[in-house]
Amino acid sequence: MIEVQHVTKRYGPVTAVDDVSFRVDSGQILGFLGPNGAGKTTTMRILTGCASATEGQAFVAGYDVFEEPVEAKRRTGYLPETPPLYPDMTVREYLAFAARINGIRSVAQRERVAAAMARTNVEDVADRHCGKLSKGYRQRVGLAQAILHNPDVLILDEPTAGLDPKQIIETRELIKELAGDHTIILSTHILPEVAQTCERVVIINKGRVVAVDTPENLTGRLRGSETIRVQLDPRGADETAVVQAATVPNVSNVTATPTQDGLVTLEVQCEKGADVRSEVARAVITSGWGLLELTSMRMSLEDIFLELTTSEEPREEDAEAPEATDA
Amino acid sequence: MRNILTIALKELRSYFVSPMAYVAIGFFVFIYGYFFVVSLNFMVRVSMQAGMMGGPQAINVNEYMVRPLLGNMAVVMLFLLPALTGRSYAEEKRSGTIELLLSSPLTGPQIILGKYLGALALFTLMLGVTFVHVGVLFLYGEPELGPILSGYLGLWLMGGAFISVGLLISSMTKNQTVAVVGAFGTALMLWIVSWIGDPSSGSTTTEVLAYLSILDHFDDFSKGVIDTKHLAYYLSFITFGLFLTARSVDSERWRG
């Protein structure tokens, strides 16, 4: 549905987007993740025709965005970083205008505007001026504008920025709902959002794609080793638990740290891919210690994000190279 | 065509929901009225002097009243029209609403023509209101209608040229003030460009500069002559201005 092939964007000596390639299948939600200035917005602007690329090709719904921009734009809904609202129009007028420039007129226009307002929950401000709306409403009116003409592809630049927690949940639900009929690209800073809403993640840093994968695989793939955190009650027993845990197969290292309330926390590291939780639990129980808590410490998306975007150049290249073909 | 109209109506609407349209029309008509009185007094004085000299008292209203009046209004337009077009692109670029237009299935020329026609419609309205004064002239005098209409056509074309310059400058900046000052400067330069030439020398440079001057082409219209040469000048001026605007908007996609 969306295909980006080796897109590069240069501003004079600055390369904002460097040879970015990825694909989004029909009905999928793709999360676009990266620090500020990574090139997320630029890539999105290229896809929506607001900017042009120095090199490369991009297809939206089968149309080349550079060769057949009007056809591609007809099938794209775009919510830029700042919702593009005209302050002197009421929400209803604004959406009617947005409908008209998308070729929706007369009877259909009213229905579409009403439907989009209902979907994004902005009916109660329908007759207020866009300039007087709160950030949350602006964002949702912007979203209403993007889905108004029922496009195949939705490109949302930080759709939940500036919303309160309740609205964020509602918007995420809405985006998930939309995913069935629409193919969605969304960019965000909020990492859990990607884990919750997206089926695939593109991590981009300094204009380059650093990783493309599902959120689950990403969390799995980057663990060199897995860590289990075990909280124990010593109950006066000796330190055999530590020894016992260390003898479990595949366990590479065990560190014990006493906590302030007299408990002990064990960090058990094991080989990648091995699940040693039940063995560790058994070892602890047989040693006579009380097992209070056992948590598998998966690397959160945040850790991965930081690792991918802050690590040194050569590492980045390693991570990126196999992914480019994967995309 | 419908797309152009949609944009044009949106532009026109934005003038009327802000004080812009009212201030522009109000001042334009007020100043027109002021010059009307000034020209009238001038004509009466000339007429009386002619009478005292023993000549015929009936003075040509078109020559002594309408022509200087329209000439003065051309100067007023030079000040006023850049202010009208200043916000056109600059404001959309500043607030980011330009992305709504750019990502919609409209072509660049549709957006530009829409914006142009929107501003032109407001200007036409400004000019239209002043027909009230012309009506007064007909009520009490016997001016010739032809030269008045051709004079208005000249003003209208000149306004159209100013608007296309204004649109071009506005498409180059995010800052409204820069757009207004830039458009005014450019229009003024085009107005006075022929002054540097020496009319007595008859050199090619002088002739070219005279041809470029936006003012020189207006002269014949106000005399009641509609010359294709001048029509072609204004129409090609406008077309060229809009073409450059299209290039400027397009180049924005490469730069930003």
Coordinates of C-alpha atoms in Angstrom, one line a residue:
Chain A
M1 CA 0.0 0.0 0.0
I2 CA 2.9 2.3 0.9
E3 CA 6.3 1.8 -0.6
V4 CA 9.3 3.9 0.0
Q5 CA 12.4 3.1 -2.0
H6 CA 15.7 4.7 -1.3
V7 CA 14.3 8.1 -0.6
T8 CA 17.0 10.7 0.1
K9 CA 16.4 14.3 0.9
R10 CA 19.2 16.9 1.0
Y11 CA 19.1 20.5 1.9
G12 CA 22.3 21.8 0.5
P13 CA 25.0 20.0 2.5
V14 CA 22.6 18.7 5.1
T15 CA 21.1 15.2 4.5
A16 CA 17.7 15.1 6.3
V17 CA 16.7 11.7 5.0
D18 CA 19.3 9.2 3.8
D19 CA 18.3 6.3 1.6
V20 CA 15.2 5.4 3.5
S21 CA 13.3 2.3 2.3
F22 CA 10.3 0.6 3.9
R23 CA 7.0 -0.9 3.0
V24 CA 3.6 -0.9 4.7
D25 CA 1.0 -3.5 3.8
S26 CA -2.6 -2.8 3.4
G27 CA -4.4 -2.4 6.7
Q28 CA -1.3 -2.2 8.8
I29 CA -0.2 0.4 11.3
L30 CA 3.4 1.4 11.0
G31 CA 5.1 3.3 13.8
F32 CA 7.7 5.8 12.9
L33 CA 10.1 6.2 15.8
G34 CA 13.1 8.5 16.2
P35 CA 14.5 11.4 18.2
N36 CA 13.8 14.9 17.2
G37 CA 15.3 15.9 13.9
A38 CA 15.7 12.3 12.8
G39 CA 13.8 12.9 9.6
K40 CA 10.4 11.5 10.5
T41 CA 8.4 14.6 9.5
T42 CA 10.5 15.1 6.4
T43 CA 9.7 11.5 5.3
M44 CA 6.0 12.1 6.0
R45 CA 6.0 15.4 4.1
I46 CA 7.6 13.6 1.1
L47 CA 4.9 10.9 1.2
T48 CA 2.1 13.5 1.3
G49 CA 3.6 15.7 -1.5
C50 CA 4.4 18.6 0.8
A51 CA 8.1 18.2 0.1
S52 CA 10.0 16.5 -2.7
A53 CA 12.8 14.0 -2.5
T54 CA 16.2 14.5 -3.9
E55 CA 16.4 10.8 -4.9
G56 CA 14.3 7.7 -4.7
Q57 CA 10.7 6.7 -5.3
A58 CA 7.6 6.5 -3.2
F59 CA 4.3 4.9 -3.9
V60 CA 1.0 5.5 -2.1
A61 CA -1.9 3.1 -3.0
G62 CA 0.0 2.2 -6.2
Y63 CA 0.5 5.8 -7.4
D64 CA 3.9 7.4 -7.6
V65 CA 3.8 10.4 -5.4
F66 CA 6.1 12.3 -7.7
E67 CA 4.6 11.3 -11.0
E68 CA 0.9 11.2 -10.2
P69 CA 0.7 13.4 -7.1
V70 CA -3.0 14.3 -7.5
E71 CA -4.1 10.6 -7.6
A72 CA -1.8 9.7 -4.7
K73 CA -3.0 12.7 -2.6
R74 CA -6.7 11.8 -3.3
R75 CA -6.0 8.6 -1.4
T76 CA -4.0 10.1 1.4
G77 CA -5.1 11.7 4.6
Y78 CA -2.4 13.8 6.4
L79 CA -2.3 15.2 9.9
P80 CA 0.8 17.4 10.1
E81 CA 2.7 18.0 13.3
T82 CA 0.7 21.3 13.8
P83 CA -2.9 20.7 12.8
P84 CA -3.5 22.9 9.7
L85 CA -6.5 24.8 11.0
Y86 CA -7.8 28.1 9.8
P87 CA -8.4 30.1 13.0
D88 CA -11.3 32.1 11.6
M89 CA -13.4 29.2 10.5
T90 CA -15.7 27.2 12.7
V91 CA -14.9 23.5 12.9
R92 CA -17.9 22.7 10.7
E93 CA -16.9 25.3 8.1
Y94 CA -13.3 24.0 8.2
L95 CA -14.2 20.4 7.6
A96 CA -16.6 21.4 4.9
F97 CA -13.7 23.3 3.2
A98 CA -11.5 20.3 3.6
A99 CA -14.2 18.1 2.1
R100 CA -14.5 20.5 -0.9
I101 CA -10.8 20.6 -1.7
N102 CA -10.9 16.8 -1.6
G103 CA -13.7 16.8 -4.2
I104 CA -16.5 15.9 -1.9
R105 CA -19.5 18.2 -2.5
S106 CA -23.2 18.8 -1.9
V107 CA -25.1 16.0 -0.1
A108 CA -22.2 13.7 0.5
Q109 CA -20.2 16.5 2.1
R110 CA -22.6 17.0 5.0
E111 CA -22.6 13.3 5.8
R112 CA -18.9 12.9 5.6
V113 CA -18.3 16.0 7.8
A114 CA -20.8 14.7 10.4
A115 CA -19.3 11.2 10.3
A116 CA -15.8 12.5 10.7
M117 CA -16.9 14.7 13.6
A118 CA -18.6 11.8 15.3
R119 CA -15.6 9.6 14.9
T120 CA -13.2 12.0 16.4
N121 CA -15.6 13.2 19.0
V122 CA -15.5 16.9 18.2
E123 CA -19.3 17.4 17.7
D124 CA -19.6 19.6 20.8
V125 CA -17.3 22.2 19.3
A126 CA -18.7 22.0 15.8
D127 CA -19.7 25.7 15.8
R128 CA -16.7 27.1 17.6
H129 CA -13.8 28.8 15.8
C130 CA -10.8 26.6 15.2
G131 CA -8.6 29.4 16.7
K132 CA -10.3 29.1 20.0
L133 CA -10.0 25.4 20.5
S134 CA -7.8 23.7 23.1
K135 CA -4.8 21.7 21.9
G136 CA -6.7 18.4 22.3
Y137 CA -9.5 19.6 20.2
R138 CA -7.2 21.0 17.5
Q139 CA -5.5 17.7 17.3
R140 CA -8.8 15.9 16.9
V141 CA -10.2 18.3 14.3
G142 CA -6.9 17.8 12.4
L143 CA -7.5 14.1 12.6
A144 CA -11.1 14.5 11.5
Q145 CA -9.8 16.4 8.4
A146 CA -7.4 13.6 7.7
I147 CA -10.1 10.8 7.7
L148 CA -12.8 12.9 6.1
H149 CA -12.4 11.7 2.6
N150 CA -12.0 8.1 3.7
P151 CA -8.5 7.8 2.3
D152 CA -6.7 4.5 1.8
V153 CA -3.6 5.8 3.5
L154 CA -3.4 7.9 6.7
I155 CA -0.2 9.7 7.6
L156 CA -0.3 11.0 11.1
D157 CA 2.5 13.1 12.5
E158 CA 2.4 12.7 16.3
P159 CA -1.4 12.3 16.5
T160 CA -1.5 12.1 20.3
A161 CA 0.8 15.1 21.0
G162 CA -0.8 17.5 23.4
L163 CA -3.7 15.3 24.4
D164 CA -4.6 14.4 28.0
P165 CA -4.3 10.7 29.0
K166 CA -8.0 10.0 28.4
Q167 CA -7.9 11.5 25.0
I168 CA -4.7 9.7 24.2
I169 CA -6.4 6.3 24.9
E170 CA -9.4 7.3 22.8
T171 CA -7.2 8.4 19.9
R172 CA -5.2 5.2 20.1
E173 CA -8.4 3.2 20.0
L174 CA -9.6 5.3 17.1
I175 CA -6.4 4.7 15.2
K176 CA -6.6 1.0 15.8
E177 CA -10.2 1.0 14.6
L178 CA -9.2 2.8 11.5
A179 CA -6.4 0.4 10.7
G180 CA -8.8 -2.2 9.2
D181 CA -9.8 0.0 6.2
H182 CA -6.8 2.3 6.2
T183 CA -3.1 1.8 6.1
I184 CA -1.6 4.0 8.7
I185 CA 1.8 5.5 9.3
L186 CA 2.2 7.3 12.6
S187 CA 5.1 9.0 14.2
T188 CA 5.5 9.4 17.8
H189 CA 7.8 10.1 20.7
I190 CA 5.8 8.1 23.1
L191 CA 7.3 4.6 23.0
P192 CA 4.7 2.6 24.7
E193 CA 2.3 3.9 22.1
V194 CA 4.2 2.1 19.4
A195 CA 4.1 -1.1 21.3
Q196 CA 0.4 -0.7 21.9
T197 CA -0.8 0.4 18.5
C198 CA 1.6 -0.5 15.8
E199 CA 2.2 -3.8 14.1
R200 CA 5.5 -2.7 12.7
V201 CA 8.1 -0.2 13.8
V202 CA 10.6 1.8 11.8
I203 CA 13.3 3.3 13.9
I204 CA 15.0 6.2 12.2
N205 CA 17.9 8.1 13.4
K206 CA 19.9 10.9 11.7
G207 CA 17.9 10.3 8.5
R208 CA 18.7 6.6 8.3
V209 CA 16.5 3.6 9.0
V210 CA 18.1 1.8 12.0
A211 CA 15.6 -1.0 12.4
V212 CA 12.4 -2.3 10.9
D213 CA 10.5 -5.0 12.7
T214 CA 7.5 -5.8 14.9
P215 CA 7.6 -4.3 18.4
E216 CA 7.8 -7.9 19.8
N217 CA 10.7 -8.9 17.6
L218 CA 12.5 -5.7 18.3
T219 CA 12.4 -6.3 22.0
G220 CA 13.5 -9.9 21.5
R221 CA 16.1 -9.3 18.9
L222 CA 18.2 -6.8 20.8
R223 CA 18.7 -8.7 23.9
G224 CA 22.2 -10.1 24.0
S225 CA 21.2 -12.0 27.1
E226 CA 18.1 -12.2 29.1
T227 CA 17.8 -11.2 32.7
I228 CA 15.5 -12.5 35.4
R229 CA 15.0 -10.6 38.5
V230 CA 14.1 -12.8 41.5
Q231 CA 13.2 -11.4 44.9
L232 CA 13.8 -13.7 47.8
D233 CA 13.2 -13.9 51.5
P234 CA 16.3 -15.4 53.1
R235 CA 14.3 -16.6 56.2
G236 CA 17.7 -17.1 57.9
A237 CA 18.8 -19.8 55.5
D238 CA 22.3 -19.7 54.1
E239 CA 23.3 -18.5 50.6
T240 CA 22.7 -21.8 48.9
A241 CA 19.9 -20.2 46.8
V242 CA 22.5 -18.1 45.0
V243 CA 24.7 -21.2 44.4
Q244 CA 21.7 -23.3 43.4
A245 CA 20.5 -20.7 40.9
A246 CA 24.0 -20.5 39.4
T247 CA 24.1 -24.2 38.7
V248 CA 21.0 -24.1 36.5
P249 CA 21.9 -24.8 32.9
N250 CA 22.2 -21.8 30.6
V251 CA 22.7 -19.4 33.4
S252 CA 25.7 -17.3 32.9
N253 CA 25.8 -15.0 35.9
V254 CA 24.1 -14.4 39.1
T255 CA 24.4 -11.4 41.3
A256 CA 22.8 -11.0 44.7
T257 CA 22.0 -7.6 46.3
P258 CA 20.4 -7.4 49.7
T259 CA 17.6 -4.9 49.9
Q260 CA 16.9 -2.6 52.8
D261 CA 14.0 -4.6 54.2
G262 CA 16.1 -7.7 54.7
L263 CA 15.2 -9.3 51.4
V264 CA 17.6 -10.3 48.6
T265 CA 17.3 -9.5 44.9
L266 CA 19.0 -11.8 42.5
E267 CA 19.7 -10.9 38.9
V268 CA 20.0 -14.0 37.0
Q269 CA 21.5 -13.7 33.5
C270 CA 21.1 -16.5 31.0
E271 CA 21.8 -17.2 27.4
K272 CA 19.7 -15.6 24.7
G273 CA 16.6 -17.5 23.9
A274 CA 16.7 -19.8 26.8
D275 CA 13.8 -19.7 29.2
V276 CA 15.2 -20.6 32.6
R277 CA 12.4 -19.2 34.8
S278 CA 11.0 -22.5 36.0
E279 CA 14.4 -24.0 36.7
V280 CA 15.5 -21.0 38.6
A281 CA 12.3 -21.1 40.6
R282 CA 12.7 -24.7 41.4
A283 CA 16.3 -24.2 42.5
V284 CA 15.3 -21.4 44.8
I285 CA 12.5 -23.4 46.4
T286 CA 14.7 -26.4 47.0
S287 CA 17.3 -24.3 48.8
G288 CA 14.6 -23.3 51.3
W289 CA 14.3 -19.6 50.5
G290 CA 11.0 -17.9 50.1
L291 CA 10.3 -16.9 46.5
L292 CA 8.5 -13.6 46.5
E293 CA 8.7 -12.4 43.0
L294 CA 10.1 -13.6 39.7
T295 CA 10.2 -11.2 36.7
S296 CA 11.6 -11.6 33.3
M297 CA 13.2 -8.3 32.5
R298 CA 12.6 -7.8 28.9
M299 CA 14.3 -4.9 27.4
S300 CA 11.7 -2.2 27.0
L301 CA 11.2 -0.4 23.7
E302 CA 12.7 2.6 25.4
D303 CA 16.0 0.7 26.0
I304 CA 16.1 -0.5 22.4
F305 CA 15.3 3.0 21.2
L306 CA 18.1 4.5 23.2
E307 CA 20.5 1.7 22.3
L308 CA 19.8 2.1 18.6
T309 CA 19.7 5.8 18.4
T310 CA 22.6 6.7 20.8
S311 CA 25.1 4.0 20.0
E312 CA 28.2 4.7 18.0
E313 CA 28.2 4.8 14.3
P314 CA 29.7 1.4 13.4
R315 CA 27.1 -0.4 15.6
E316 CA 24.4 1.5 13.9
E317 CA 25.6 0.4 10.5
D318 CA 25.5 -3.2 11.7
A319 CA 22.0 -3.0 12.9
E320 CA 20.9 -1.2 9.8
A321 CA 22.4 -3.3 7.1
P322 CA 20.3 -6.4 7.4
E323 CA 17.2 -4.4 8.0
A324 CA 17.3 -2.5 4.8
T325 CA 16.9 -5.7 2.8
D326 CA 14.3 -6.9 5.3
A327 CA 12.2 -3.9 4.6
Chain B
M1 CA -12.5 25.1 -12.2
R2 CA -14.5 24.1 -9.1
N3 CA -11.3 23.7 -7.1
I4 CA -10.2 27.2 -8.1
L5 CA -13.5 28.6 -7.1
T6 CA -13.3 26.8 -3.7
I7 CA -10.0 28.4 -3.0
A8 CA -11.1 31.8 -4.3
L9 CA -14.2 31.8 -2.1
K10 CA -12.1 30.7 0.9
E11 CA -9.7 33.6 0.3
L12 CA -12.5 36.1 -0.2
R13 CA -14.1 34.8 3.0
S14 CA -10.9 35.2 4.9
Y15 CA -10.8 38.9 3.9
F16 CA -14.3 39.5 5.2
V17 CA -14.1 37.6 8.5
S18 CA -11.1 39.8 9.4
P19 CA -11.3 43.6 9.4
M20 CA -9.1 43.5 6.3
A21 CA -11.8 43.8 3.7
Y22 CA -13.7 46.5 5.6
V23 CA -10.6 48.6 6.2
A24 CA -9.4 48.2 2.7
I25 CA -12.7 49.0 1.0
G26 CA -13.5 51.8 3.5
F27 CA -10.2 53.6 3.0
F28 CA -10.2 53.1 -0.7
V29 CA -13.7 54.6 -1.0
F30 CA -12.9 57.4 1.4
I31 CA -9.8 58.4 -0.4
Y32 CA -11.6 58.2 -3.7
G33 CA -14.2 60.6 -2.3
Y34 CA -11.5 62.9 -1.1
F35 CA -9.8 63.0 -4.5
F36 CA -13.2 63.4 -6.1
V37 CA -13.8 66.6 -4.2
V38 CA -10.2 67.8 -4.9
S39 CA -10.6 67.1 -8.6
L40 CA -14.0 68.7 -8.7
N41 CA -12.6 71.9 -7.1
F42 CA -9.8 71.9 -9.5
M43 CA -12.1 71.6 -12.4
V44 CA -14.4 74.3 -11.2
R45 CA -11.4 76.6 -10.7
V46 CA -10.1 75.9 -14.2
S47 CA -13.5 76.4 -15.6
M48 CA -13.9 79.8 -13.8
Q49 CA -10.5 80.9 -15.0
A50 CA -11.4 80.0 -18.5
G51 CA -14.6 82.0 -18.1
M52 CA -12.8 85.0 -16.9
M53 CA -10.4 84.8 -19.8
G54 CA -13.4 85.0 -22.0
G55 CA -13.1 81.4 -23.2
P56 CA -15.8 78.8 -23.1
Q57 CA -16.9 77.8 -19.6
A58 CA -17.9 74.3 -20.3
I59 CA -14.8 72.3 -19.5
N60 CA -14.3 68.6 -20.5
V61 CA -15.2 66.7 -17.3
N62 CA -13.4 63.6 -18.5
E63 CA -10.1 65.5 -19.1
Y64 CA -10.1 67.7 -16.1
M65 CA -11.8 65.6 -13.5
V66 CA -12.0 61.9 -14.2
R67 CA -8.5 61.5 -15.6
P68 CA -6.6 63.1 -12.7
L69 CA -8.9 61.3 -10.3
L70 CA -8.2 57.8 -11.7
G71 CA -4.5 58.7 -11.9
N72 CA -4.5 59.5 -8.2
M73 CA -6.4 56.3 -7.4
A74 CA -3.7 54.3 -9.2
V75 CA -1.2 55.6 -6.6
V76 CA -3.6 54.7 -3.8
M77 CA -3.7 51.2 -5.2
L78 CA 0.1 51.0 -5.2
F79 CA -0.1 51.4 -1.4
L80 CA -3.2 49.4 -0.7
L81 CA -3.0 46.3 -2.9
P82 CA 0.4 44.9 -1.5
A83 CA -1.3 45.0 1.9
L84 CA -4.1 42.9 0.6
T85 CA -2.0 40.2 -0.9
G86 CA 0.7 40.2 1.8
R87 CA -1.0 37.5 4.0
S88 CA -2.0 35.3 1.1
Y89 CA 0.8 32.8 1.2
A90 CA 2.9 34.1 4.0
E91 CA 0.2 33.5 6.6
E92 CA -0.6 30.0 5.4
K93 CA 3.1 29.2 5.5
R94 CA 3.5 30.6 9.0
S95 CA 0.5 28.8 10.5
G96 CA 1.2 25.6 8.6
T97 CA -2.2 25.5 6.8
I98 CA -0.3 25.5 3.5
E99 CA 0.2 21.8 4.2
L100 CA -3.5 21.2 4.1
L101 CA -3.6 22.6 0.6
L102 CA -0.3 21.0 -0.5
S103 CA -1.4 17.5 0.7
S104 CA -4.9 17.8 -0.9
P105 CA -5.5 16.7 -4.4
L106 CA -5.3 20.2 -5.8
T107 CA -2.7 21.2 -8.3
G108 CA -0.3 24.1 -7.7
P109 CA -1.9 26.3 -10.5
Q110 CA -5.4 25.7 -9.0
I111 CA -4.3 27.0 -5.6
I112 CA -2.5 30.0 -7.1
L113 CA -5.3 30.9 -9.4
G114 CA -7.8 30.5 -6.6
K115 CA -5.8 32.8 -4.4
Y116 CA -5.3 35.3 -7.2
L117 CA -9.0 35.4 -8.1
G118 CA -9.9 35.7 -4.4
A119 CA -7.8 38.9 -4.1
L120 CA -8.9 40.1 -7.5
A121 CA -12.6 39.7 -6.4
L122 CA -12.0 41.9 -3.4
F123 CA -10.2 44.5 -5.5
T124 CA -13.0 44.5 -8.0
L125 CA -15.5 45.1 -5.2
M126 CA -13.4 48.0 -4.0
L127 CA -13.4 49.5 -7.4
G128 CA -17.1 48.7 -7.9
V129 CA -18.1 50.7 -4.9
T130 CA -16.6 53.8 -6.3
F131 CA -19.1 53.8 -9.2
V132 CA -21.3 55.6 -6.7
H133 CA -19.2 58.6 -7.2
V134 CA -19.3 58.2 -11.0
G135 CA -23.1 58.1 -10.6
V136 CA -23.0 61.5 -8.9
L137 CA -20.9 62.8 -11.7
F138 CA -23.6 61.7 -14.2
L139 CA -26.3 63.2 -12.1
Y140 CA -24.9 66.7 -12.2
G141 CA -22.7 66.8 -15.2
E142 CA -22.3 65.3 -18.7
P143 CA -19.2 63.2 -18.7
E144 CA -18.5 60.7 -21.5
L145 CA -19.0 57.2 -20.3
G146 CA -16.5 55.6 -22.7
P147 CA -13.3 57.1 -21.3
I148 CA -14.5 56.4 -17.7
L149 CA -15.0 52.8 -18.5
S150 CA -11.7 52.5 -20.3
G151 CA -10.0 54.2 -17.3
Y152 CA -11.6 51.8 -14.9
L153 CA -10.5 48.9 -17.1
G154 CA -6.9 50.3 -17.0
L155 CA -7.1 50.6 -13.2
W156 CA -8.5 47.1 -12.9
L157 CA -5.7 45.6 -15.1
M158 CA -3.1 47.6 -13.2
G159 CA -4.6 46.3 -9.9
G160 CA -4.4 42.8 -11.3
A161 CA -0.8 43.3 -12.0
F162 CA -0.1 44.6 -8.5
I163 CA -1.9 41.6 -7.1
S164 CA 0.2 39.1 -9.1
V165 CA 3.4 40.8 -7.8
G166 CA 2.0 40.7 -4.3
L167 CA 1.2 37.0 -4.6
L168 CA 4.7 36.3 -5.8
I169 CA 6.4 38.1 -3.0
S170 CA 4.0 36.6 -0.5
S171 CA 4.9 33.1 -1.7
M172 CA 8.5 33.8 -0.9
T173 CA 8.3 34.5 2.8
K174 CA 6.6 33.4 6.0
N175 CA 6.5 37.0 7.2
Q176 CA 3.5 39.1 6.3
T177 CA 5.4 42.4 6.9
V178 CA 8.2 41.3 4.6
A179 CA 5.6 40.3 2.0
V180 CA 3.8 43.7 2.2
V181 CA 7.0 45.8 2.1
G182 CA 8.5 43.5 -0.6
A183 CA 5.5 43.7 -2.8
F184 CA 5.2 47.5 -2.3
G185 CA 8.9 48.0 -3.2
T186 CA 8.7 45.8 -6.3
A187 CA 5.5 47.5 -7.5
L188 CA 6.9 51.0 -6.8
M189 CA 10.1 50.0 -8.7
L190 CA 8.1 48.9 -11.7
W191 CA 6.2 52.1 -11.5
I192 CA 9.2 54.4 -11.6
V193 CA 11.5 52.2 -13.6
S194 CA 11.2 54.5 -16.7
W195 CA 12.3 57.6 -14.8
I196 CA 16.0 56.7 -15.0
G197 CA 15.9 56.7 -18.9
D198 CA 16.4 59.9 -20.8
P199 CA 13.3 60.4 -23.0
S200 CA 15.2 62.8 -25.3
S201 CA 17.9 60.3 -26.2
G202 CA 15.5 57.8 -27.7
S203 CA 17.9 55.0 -26.9
T204 CA 16.7 51.4 -26.8
T205 CA 17.3 51.2 -23.0
T206 CA 15.0 54.1 -22.5
E207 CA 12.4 52.5 -24.6
V208 CA 12.6 49.2 -22.9
L209 CA 12.4 50.8 -19.5
A210 CA 9.4 52.9 -20.6
Y211 CA 7.8 49.7 -21.8
L212 CA 8.3 48.0 -18.5
S213 CA 6.8 50.8 -16.5
I214 CA 3.5 49.8 -15.1
L215 CA 2.3 53.4 -15.1
D216 CA 3.1 54.4 -18.7
H217 CA 0.7 51.7 -19.9
F218 CA -2.1 53.1 -17.9
D219 CA -2.0 56.5 -19.5
D220 CA -3.8 55.6 -22.7
F221 CA -6.6 53.9 -20.8
S222 CA -7.3 57.0 -18.8
K223 CA -7.5 59.0 -22.1
G224 CA -10.1 56.6 -23.3
V225 CA -7.9 54.6 -25.6
I226 CA -7.9 50.8 -25.3
D227 CA -4.7 49.8 -27.1
T228 CA -4.0 46.1 -27.6
K229 CA -0.4 46.9 -26.8
H230 CA -1.3 47.9 -23.3
L231 CA -3.8 45.1 -22.8
A232 CA -1.1 42.6 -23.8
Y233 CA 1.3 44.2 -21.4
Y234 CA -0.9 43.9 -18.4
L235 CA -2.1 40.4 -19.3
S236 CA 1.4 39.1 -19.9
F237 CA 2.5 40.9 -16.7
I238 CA -0.1 39.0 -14.7
T239 CA 0.6 35.7 -16.4
F240 CA 4.3 36.0 -15.8
G241 CA 3.7 37.0 -12.2
L242 CA 1.5 33.9 -11.6
F243 CA 4.0 31.7 -13.4
L244 CA 6.8 32.9 -11.1
T245 CA 4.5 32.3 -8.1
A246 CA 4.0 28.7 -9.3
R247 CA 7.8 28.3 -9.6
S248 CA 8.3 29.8 -6.2
V249 CA 5.7 27.6 -4.5
D250 CA 7.2 24.6 -6.2
S251 CA 10.7 25.5 -5.2
E252 CA 9.5 25.5 -1.6
R253 CA 8.9 21.8 -1.9
W254 CA 12.5 21.4 -2.7
R255 CA 13.8 23.6 0.0
G256 CA 11.5 22.8 2.9

